[in-house]
mmCIF file of C-alpha atoms in Angstrom:
data_model
loop_
_atom_site.group_PDB
_atom_site.id
_atom_site.type_symbol
_atom_site.label_atom_id
_atom_site.label_comp_id
_atom_site.label_asym_id
_atom_site.label_seq_id
_atom_site.Cartn_x
_atom_site.Cartn_y
_atom_site.Cartn_z
ATOM 1 C CA MET A 147 25.093 83.432 104.625
ATOM 2 C CA LYS A 148 27.660 84.171 107.639
ATOM 3 C CA LYS A 149 27.694 87.457 109.346
ATOM 4 C CA VAL A 150 31.276 88.967 110.009
ATOM 5 C CA ALA A 151 31.810 92.140 111.228
ATOM 6 C CA VAL A 152 35.094 94.043 111.494
ATOM 7 C CA TYR A 153 35.724 96.430 114.531
ATOM 8 C CA ALA A 154 38.216 98.894 114.253
ATOM 9 C CA GLY A 155 39.981 101.403 116.110
ATOM 10 C CA SER A 156 43.619 102.393 117.095
ATOM 11 C CA PHE A 157 42.886 100.510 120.684
ATOM 12 C CA ASP A 158 45.786 102.740 122.281
ATOM 13 C CA PRO A 159 44.917 101.590 124.843
ATOM 14 C CA PRO A 160 41.936 100.036 124.986
ATOM 15 C CA THR A 161 39.025 100.725 127.201
ATOM 16 C CA LEU A 162 36.290 99.425 128.912
ATOM 17 C CA GLY A 163 34.016 100.731 126.162
ATOM 18 C CA HIS A 164 36.004 98.554 123.524
ATOM 19 C CA LEU A 165 35.802 95.858 125.652
ATOM 20 C CA TRP A 166 32.035 96.525 125.418
ATOM 21 C CA MET A 167 31.881 96.591 121.935
ATOM 22 C CA MET A 168 33.742 93.792 121.271
ATOM 23 C CA GLN A 169 31.402 91.544 123.526
ATOM 24 C CA GLN A 170 27.947 93.083 121.755
ATOM 25 C CA GLY A 171 29.554 92.071 118.292
ATOM 26 C CA ALA A 172 30.125 88.825 119.091
ATOM 27 C CA ALA A 173 26.853 88.478 120.222
ATOM 28 C CA LEU A 174 25.077 89.720 117.583
ATOM 29 C CA PHE A 175 27.648 88.229 114.395
ATOM 30 C CA ASP A 176 29.050 84.929 113.830
ATOM 31 C CA GLU A 177 32.196 86.129 113.706
ATOM 32 C CA LEU A 178 33.879 89.537 114.803
ATOM 33 C CA VAL A 179 37.173 91.007 113.863
ATOM 34 C CA VAL A 180 38.952 93.319 115.819
ATOM 35 C CA VAL A 181 41.483 95.409 113.904
ATOM 36 C CA SER A 182 44.100 97.413 115.666
ATOM 37 C CA ALA A 183 44.508 100.281 112.845
ATOM 38 C CA VAL A 184 47.015 103.016 112.766
ATOM 39 C CA ASN A 185 45.524 106.100 112.851
ATOM 40 C CA PRO A 186 48.235 108.582 111.872
ATOM 41 C CA ASP A 187 46.691 111.777 113.279
ATOM 42 C CA LYS A 188 47.240 110.144 116.612
ATOM 43 C CA LYS A 189 50.476 109.857 118.787
ATOM 44 C CA GLY A 190 50.878 106.592 119.688
ATOM 45 C CA PHE A 191 51.122 105.902 123.477
ATOM 46 C CA PHE A 192 51.445 102.347 123.052
ATOM 47 C CA SER A 193 53.227 100.498 120.819
ATOM 48 C CA LEU A 194 52.151 98.194 118.037
ATOM 49 C CA ALA A 195 53.293 94.968 119.773
ATOM 50 C CA ARG A 196 51.848 96.667 123.395
ATOM 51 C CA ARG A 197 48.498 97.113 121.479
ATOM 52 C CA ARG A 198 48.072 93.532 120.367
ATOM 53 C CA ALA A 199 49.242 91.981 123.583
ATOM 54 C CA ALA A 200 46.511 94.186 125.328
ATOM 55 C CA LEU A 201 44.328 93.501 122.892
ATOM 56 C CA ASP A 202 45.026 89.564 123.098
ATOM 57 C CA SER A 203 44.998 89.626 126.870
ATOM 58 C CA LEU A 204 40.840 90.682 126.276
ATOM 59 C CA LEU A 205 40.081 87.644 124.319
ATOM 60 C CA ILE A 206 39.820 86.237 127.626
ATOM 61 C CA ASP A 207 36.843 87.711 128.142
ATOM 62 C CA LEU A 208 35.685 87.259 125.054
ATOM 63 C CA PRO A 209 33.814 84.312 122.894
ATOM 64 C CA ASP A 210 35.676 82.058 120.310
ATOM 65 C CA ASN A 211 34.258 83.615 117.102
ATOM 66 C CA VAL A 212 36.368 87.072 118.309
ATOM 67 C CA ARG A 213 40.091 87.231 116.063
ATOM 68 C CA ILE A 214 42.733 90.132 116.268
ATOM 69 C CA CYS A 215 44.167 91.619 113.450
ATOM 70 C CA GLU A 216 46.314 94.399 112.307
ATOM 71 C CA LEU A 217 45.776 97.229 109.829
ATOM 72 C CA SER A 218 49.105 99.281 109.273
ATOM 73 C CA GLN A 219 48.209 100.420 105.846
ATOM 74 C CA GLY A 220 45.381 100.924 103.194
ATOM 75 C CA PHE A 221 41.801 101.511 103.496
ATOM 76 C CA LEU A 222 39.460 99.490 106.207
ATOM 77 C CA ALA A 223 36.211 99.126 103.833
ATOM 78 C CA GLU A 224 38.738 97.643 101.347
ATOM 79 C CA TYR A 225 40.463 95.440 104.186
ATOM 80 C CA ALA A 226 37.060 94.199 105.152
ATOM 81 C CA LEU A 227 35.813 93.125 101.750
ATOM 82 C CA SER A 228 38.583 91.211 101.379
ATOM 83 C CA ILE A 229 38.270 89.127 104.526
ATOM 84 C CA GLY A 230 34.652 88.539 103.881
ATOM 85 C CA ALA A 231 33.721 91.059 106.464
ATOM 86 C CA THR A 232 29.591 91.583 105.400
ATOM 87 C CA HIS A 233 29.385 94.223 108.676
ATOM 88 C CA LEU A 234 31.743 97.602 109.912
ATOM 89 C CA LEU A 235 30.478 97.560 113.601
ATOM 90 C CA ARG A 236 31.277 101.278 114.916
ATOM 91 C CA GLY A 237 30.543 102.621 118.632
ATOM 92 C CA ILE A 238 29.025 106.109 118.564
ATOM 93 C CA ARG A 239 28.991 108.180 122.290
ATOM 94 C CA ASN A 240 28.175 111.134 121.595
ATOM 95 C CA ALA A 241 26.954 113.728 118.848
ATOM 96 C CA ALA A 242 30.469 114.309 118.011
ATOM 97 C CA ASP A 243 30.625 110.490 117.158
ATOM 98 C CA PHE A 244 27.939 110.452 115.629
ATOM 99 C CA ASP A 245 28.632 113.073 112.877
ATOM 100 C CA TYR A 246 32.127 111.648 112.452
ATOM 101 C CA GLU A 247 31.015 108.153 112.031
ATOM 102 C CA LYS A 248 27.982 109.119 109.497
ATOM 103 C CA THR A 249 30.780 110.364 107.254
ATOM 104 C CA ILE A 250 32.826 107.352 107.464
ATOM 105 C CA CYS A 251 29.785 105.494 106.818
ATOM 106 C CA ARG A 252 28.824 107.519 103.728
ATOM 107 C CA VAL A 253 32.734 106.485 102.280
ATOM 108 C CA ASN A 254 32.397 103.282 103.270
ATOM 109 C CA ALA A 255 29.503 102.611 101.248
ATOM 110 C CA GLN A 256 30.701 104.678 98.685
ATOM 111 C CA MET A 257 34.086 102.521 98.486
ATOM 112 C CA VAL A 258 32.259 99.319 99.223
ATOM 113 C CA PRO A 259 28.672 99.055 98.433
ATOM 114 C CA GLN A 260 28.018 95.620 100.290
ATOM 115 C CA LEU A 261 29.184 96.458 103.478
ATOM 116 C CA GLN A 262 26.633 97.357 105.886
ATOM 117 C CA THR A 263 27.509 99.627 108.941
ATOM 118 C CA VAL A 264 26.170 98.665 112.409
ATOM 119 C CA PHE A 265 26.227 101.889 115.071
ATOM 120 C CA LEU A 266 26.355 100.688 118.976
ATOM 121 C CA THR A 267 25.941 103.232 121.664
ATOM 122 C CA PRO A 268 27.721 102.121 125.083
ATOM 123 C CA PRO A 269 26.146 102.720 128.373
ATOM 124 C CA ALA A 270 25.983 105.696 130.344
ATOM 125 C CA GLU A 271 28.532 104.791 132.417
ATOM 126 C CA LEU A 272 30.995 104.074 129.497
ATOM 127 C CA GLU A 273 30.184 107.232 127.020
ATOM 128 C CA ASN A 274 32.607 109.153 128.203
ATOM 129 C CA VAL A 275 35.300 106.923 127.888
ATOM 130 C CA SER A 276 38.123 107.247 125.544
ATOM 131 C CA SER A 277 41.776 105.877 124.906
ATOM 132 C CA SER A 278 42.501 109.771 125.011
ATOM 133 C CA LEU A 279 40.774 110.223 128.176
ATOM 134 C CA ILE A 280 43.061 107.412 129.231
ATOM 135 C CA ARG A 281 46.318 108.980 127.766
ATOM 136 C CA GLY A 282 45.562 112.205 129.258
ATOM 137 C CA PHE A 283 45.402 111.018 133.067
ATOM 138 C CA VAL A 284 48.522 108.239 132.857
ATOM 139 C CA GLY A 285 51.513 110.184 134.379
ATOM 140 C CA GLN A 286 49.725 112.426 136.584
ATOM 141 C CA PRO A 287 49.702 112.170 140.257
ATOM 142 C CA GLY A 288 47.085 109.669 141.425
ATOM 143 C CA TRP A 289 46.599 108.716 137.910
ATOM 144 C CA GLN A 290 46.202 105.007 138.823
ATOM 145 C CA ASN A 291 42.786 105.495 140.641
ATOM 146 C CA TRP A 292 41.485 106.658 137.684
ATOM 147 C CA VAL A 293 42.391 104.987 135.005
ATOM 148 C CA ARG A 294 42.139 101.346 136.928
ATOM 149 C CA SER A 295 38.448 102.309 136.626
ATOM 150 C CA PHE A 296 38.365 102.787 133.021
ATOM 151 C CA VAL A 297 40.208 100.055 131.378
ATOM 152 C CA PRO A 298 39.993 95.844 131.875
ATOM 153 C CA PRO A 299 42.751 94.555 134.781
ATOM 154 C CA SER A 300 45.097 93.106 132.131
ATOM 155 C CA VAL A 301 45.259 96.623 129.933
ATOM 156 C CA PHE A 302 45.729 98.315 133.087
ATOM 157 C CA ARG A 303 48.844 96.324 134.758
ATOM 158 C CA LEU A 304 50.543 96.445 130.715
ATOM 159 C CA ILE A 305 49.627 100.742 131.251
ATOM 160 C CA GLU A 306 51.433 100.302 134.892
ATOM 161 C CA GLU A 307 54.693 98.032 133.249
ATOM 162 C CA GLN A 308 54.946 101.162 130.587
ATOM 163 C CA GLU A 309 54.584 103.487 132.782
ATOM 164 C CA THR A 310 57.189 102.293 135.735
ATOM 165 C CA SER A 311 59.754 101.364 132.529
ATOM 166 C CA LEU A 312 59.693 104.957 131.685
#
């Protein structure tokens, strides 16, 4: 049986931690579907189109078994089932992530019992990197020095372009 995983997030913007998760997922599964999802609880930094462009730019660094999709409404578990996924891939950086992800895992298991959730923990140097952290830095004096170290170069260029166009 082909193992297909869905790795979802808002990816607003994608970070080196996200890229690490994608690389690991590509190695673990026959197919990895990266789903850019809308989180209504988060204020958008990148437009959906710019998020897609940022994710597409990462495909160069990923194997051919990775593809990008978008989900603007509906439940992730049901979407995963509809595309034939067998697993959900989630990252856990700290205890707060674990508590949140454990709850989501339980709800998803009730909704679609045949989906397995797999948790990965990033290396120590990536555990504090988040899209929220990046968004908080952008626009502050000297932001480029810090943000450059947390995102892939192609994503940094997109952030820079956005900032200079404002």
